[in-house]
PDB file of C-alpha atoms in Angstrom:
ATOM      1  CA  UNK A   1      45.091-157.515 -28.659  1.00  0.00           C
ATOM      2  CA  UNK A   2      46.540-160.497 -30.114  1.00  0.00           C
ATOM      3  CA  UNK A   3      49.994-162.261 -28.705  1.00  0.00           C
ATOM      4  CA  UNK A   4      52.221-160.279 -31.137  1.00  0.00           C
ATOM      5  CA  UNK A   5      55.937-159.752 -30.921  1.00  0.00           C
ATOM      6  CA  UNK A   6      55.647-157.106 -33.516  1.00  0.00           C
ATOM      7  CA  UNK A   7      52.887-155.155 -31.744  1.00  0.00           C
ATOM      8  CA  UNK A   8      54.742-155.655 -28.624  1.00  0.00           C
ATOM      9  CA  UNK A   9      57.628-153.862 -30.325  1.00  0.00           C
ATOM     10  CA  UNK A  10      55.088-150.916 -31.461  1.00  0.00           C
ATOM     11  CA  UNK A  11      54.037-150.301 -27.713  1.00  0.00           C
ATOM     12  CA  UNK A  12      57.454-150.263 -26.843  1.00  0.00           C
ATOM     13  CA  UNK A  13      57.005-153.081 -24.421  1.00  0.00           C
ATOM     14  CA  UNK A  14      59.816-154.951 -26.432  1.00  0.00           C
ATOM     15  CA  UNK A  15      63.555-153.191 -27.758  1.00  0.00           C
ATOM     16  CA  UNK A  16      64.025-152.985 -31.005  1.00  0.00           C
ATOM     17  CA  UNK A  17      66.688-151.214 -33.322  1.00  0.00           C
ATOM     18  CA  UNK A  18      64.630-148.573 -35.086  1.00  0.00           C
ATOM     19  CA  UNK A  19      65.241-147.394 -38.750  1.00  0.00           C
ATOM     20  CA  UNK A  20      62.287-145.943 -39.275  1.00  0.00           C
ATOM     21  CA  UNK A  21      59.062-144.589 -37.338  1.00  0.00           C
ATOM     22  CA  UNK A  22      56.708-142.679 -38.927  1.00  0.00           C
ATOM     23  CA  UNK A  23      52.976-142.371 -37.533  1.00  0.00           C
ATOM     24  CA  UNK A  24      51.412-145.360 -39.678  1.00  0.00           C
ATOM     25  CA  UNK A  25      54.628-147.882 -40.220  1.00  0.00           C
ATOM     26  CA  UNK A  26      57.851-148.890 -38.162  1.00  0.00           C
ATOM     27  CA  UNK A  27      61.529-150.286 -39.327  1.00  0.00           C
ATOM     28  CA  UNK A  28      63.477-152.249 -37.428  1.00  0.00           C
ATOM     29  CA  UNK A  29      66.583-154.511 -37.648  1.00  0.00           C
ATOM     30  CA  UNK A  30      65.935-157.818 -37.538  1.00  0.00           C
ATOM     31  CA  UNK A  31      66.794-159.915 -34.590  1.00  0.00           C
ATOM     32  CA  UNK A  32      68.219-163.150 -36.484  1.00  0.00           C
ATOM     33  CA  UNK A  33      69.346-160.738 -39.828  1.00  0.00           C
ATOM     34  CA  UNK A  34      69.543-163.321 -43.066  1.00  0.00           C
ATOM     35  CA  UNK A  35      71.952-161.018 -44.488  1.00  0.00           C
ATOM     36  CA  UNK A  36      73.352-157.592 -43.252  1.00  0.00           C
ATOM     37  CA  UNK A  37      70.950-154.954 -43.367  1.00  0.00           C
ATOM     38  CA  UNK A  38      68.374-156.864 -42.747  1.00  0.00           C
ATOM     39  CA  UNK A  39      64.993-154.898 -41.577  1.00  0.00           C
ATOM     40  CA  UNK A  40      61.436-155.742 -40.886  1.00  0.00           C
ATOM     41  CA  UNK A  41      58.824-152.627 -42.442  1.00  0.00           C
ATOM     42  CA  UNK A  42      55.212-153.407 -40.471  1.00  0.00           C
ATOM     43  CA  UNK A  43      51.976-151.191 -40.419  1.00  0.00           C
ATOM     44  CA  UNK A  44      51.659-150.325 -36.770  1.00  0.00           C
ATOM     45  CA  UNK A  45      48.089-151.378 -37.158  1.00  0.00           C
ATOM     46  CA  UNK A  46      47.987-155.090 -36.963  1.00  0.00           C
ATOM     47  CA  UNK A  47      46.925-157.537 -39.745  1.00  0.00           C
ATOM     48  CA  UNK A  48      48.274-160.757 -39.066  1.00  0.00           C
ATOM     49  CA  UNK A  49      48.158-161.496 -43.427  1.00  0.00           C
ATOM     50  CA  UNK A  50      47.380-159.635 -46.549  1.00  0.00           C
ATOM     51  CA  UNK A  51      43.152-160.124 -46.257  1.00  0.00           C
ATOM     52  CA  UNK A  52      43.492-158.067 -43.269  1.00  0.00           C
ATOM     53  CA  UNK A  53      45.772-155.826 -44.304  1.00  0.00           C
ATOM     54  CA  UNK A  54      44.435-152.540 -44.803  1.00  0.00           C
ATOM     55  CA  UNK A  55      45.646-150.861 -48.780  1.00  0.00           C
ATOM     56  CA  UNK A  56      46.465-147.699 -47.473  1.00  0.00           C
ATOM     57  CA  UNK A  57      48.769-149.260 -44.614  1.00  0.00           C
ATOM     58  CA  UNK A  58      50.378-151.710 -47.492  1.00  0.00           C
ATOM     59  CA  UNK A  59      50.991-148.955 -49.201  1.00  0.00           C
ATOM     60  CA  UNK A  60      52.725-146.983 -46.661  1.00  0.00           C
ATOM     61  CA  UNK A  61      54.826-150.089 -45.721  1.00  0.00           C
ATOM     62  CA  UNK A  62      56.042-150.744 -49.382  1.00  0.00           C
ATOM     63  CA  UNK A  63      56.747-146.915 -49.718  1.00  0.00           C
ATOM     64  CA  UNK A  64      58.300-146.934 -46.724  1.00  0.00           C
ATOM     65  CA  UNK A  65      60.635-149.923 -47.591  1.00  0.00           C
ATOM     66  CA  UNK A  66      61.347-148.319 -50.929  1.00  0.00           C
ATOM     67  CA  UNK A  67      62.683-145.093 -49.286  1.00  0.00           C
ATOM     68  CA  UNK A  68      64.985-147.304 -46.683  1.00  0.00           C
ATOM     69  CA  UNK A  69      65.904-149.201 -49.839  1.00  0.00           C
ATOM     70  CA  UNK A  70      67.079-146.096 -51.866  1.00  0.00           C
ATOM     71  CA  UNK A  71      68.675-145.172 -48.752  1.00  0.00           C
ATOM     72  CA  UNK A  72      70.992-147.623 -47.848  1.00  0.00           C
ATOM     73  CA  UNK A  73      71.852-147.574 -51.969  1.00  0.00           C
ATOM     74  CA  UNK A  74      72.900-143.976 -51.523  1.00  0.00           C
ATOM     75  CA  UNK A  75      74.870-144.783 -48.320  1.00  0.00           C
ATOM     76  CA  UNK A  76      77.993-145.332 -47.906  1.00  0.00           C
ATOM     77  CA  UNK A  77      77.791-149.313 -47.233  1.00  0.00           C
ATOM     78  CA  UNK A  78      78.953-152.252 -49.763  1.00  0.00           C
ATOM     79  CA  UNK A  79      75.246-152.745 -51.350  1.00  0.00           C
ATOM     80  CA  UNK A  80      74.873-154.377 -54.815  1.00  0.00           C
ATOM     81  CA  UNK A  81      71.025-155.408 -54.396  1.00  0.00           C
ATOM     82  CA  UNK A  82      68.364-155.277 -52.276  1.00  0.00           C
ATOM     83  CA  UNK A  83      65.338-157.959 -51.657  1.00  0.00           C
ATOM     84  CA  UNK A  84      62.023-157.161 -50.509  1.00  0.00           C
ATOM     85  CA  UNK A  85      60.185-159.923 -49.452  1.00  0.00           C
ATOM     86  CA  UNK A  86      56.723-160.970 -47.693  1.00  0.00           C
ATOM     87  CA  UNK A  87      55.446-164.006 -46.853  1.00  0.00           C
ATOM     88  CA  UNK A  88      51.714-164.396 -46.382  1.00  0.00           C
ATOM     89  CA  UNK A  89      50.448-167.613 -44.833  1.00  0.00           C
ATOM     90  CA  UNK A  90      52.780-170.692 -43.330  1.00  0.00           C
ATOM     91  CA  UNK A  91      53.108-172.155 -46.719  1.00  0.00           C
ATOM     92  CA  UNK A  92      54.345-168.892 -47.890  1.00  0.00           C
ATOM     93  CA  UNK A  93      56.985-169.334 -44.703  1.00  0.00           C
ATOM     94  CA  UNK A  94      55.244-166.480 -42.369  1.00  0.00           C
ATOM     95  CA  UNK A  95      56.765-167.232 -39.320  1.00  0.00           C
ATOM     96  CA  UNK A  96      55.061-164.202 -37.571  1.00  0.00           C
ATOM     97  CA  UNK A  97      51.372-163.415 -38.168  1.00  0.00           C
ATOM     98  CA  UNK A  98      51.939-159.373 -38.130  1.00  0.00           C
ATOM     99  CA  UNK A  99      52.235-158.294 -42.037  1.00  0.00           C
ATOM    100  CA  UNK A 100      55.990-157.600 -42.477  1.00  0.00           C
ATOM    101  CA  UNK A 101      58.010-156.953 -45.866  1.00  0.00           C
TER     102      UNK A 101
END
């Protein structure tokens, strides 16, 4: 496969701190978080942009990120907003070429 931190963390060759893992899509904390709470939702399929991305694995990922979202609302920690965000190219700022919101 490609060279792929993200699919490295789906094979479990690589730790992460897992939110979420259903059968199509994984959660995880992110490693350098921009704010607290900070996750990474990725299709365990890989698509290194959108034009790869398969629709029903986007859709599963943005699902996904809208149940953790609704979540962490519901939770007991201070949360006043939440941003979902995906960059899809390096002028977009996609530092890692495995779709993540």
């Amino acid at each position: 496969m490609t060279d792929c931190i993200f699919c490295a963390i789906v094979a479990g060759q690589s730790p992460a701190s897992v939110v979420l893992d259903e059968p199509d899509v994984l959660a995880f904390m992110d490693i350098r978080p921009f704010t607290p709470g900070h996750l990474l939702v990725i299709p365990k399929r890989h698509a290194s942009g959108l034009a790869q991305l398969d629709p029903d694995d986007g859709a599963k990922v943005f699902a996904a990120g809208q149940r953790i979202a609704t979540a962490m609302r519901a939770s007991d920690l201070p949360i006043e907003g939440v941003n979902m965000f995906l960059a899809d190219g390096v002028a977009a700022g996609q530092e890692v070429f495995h779709v993540h919101l």
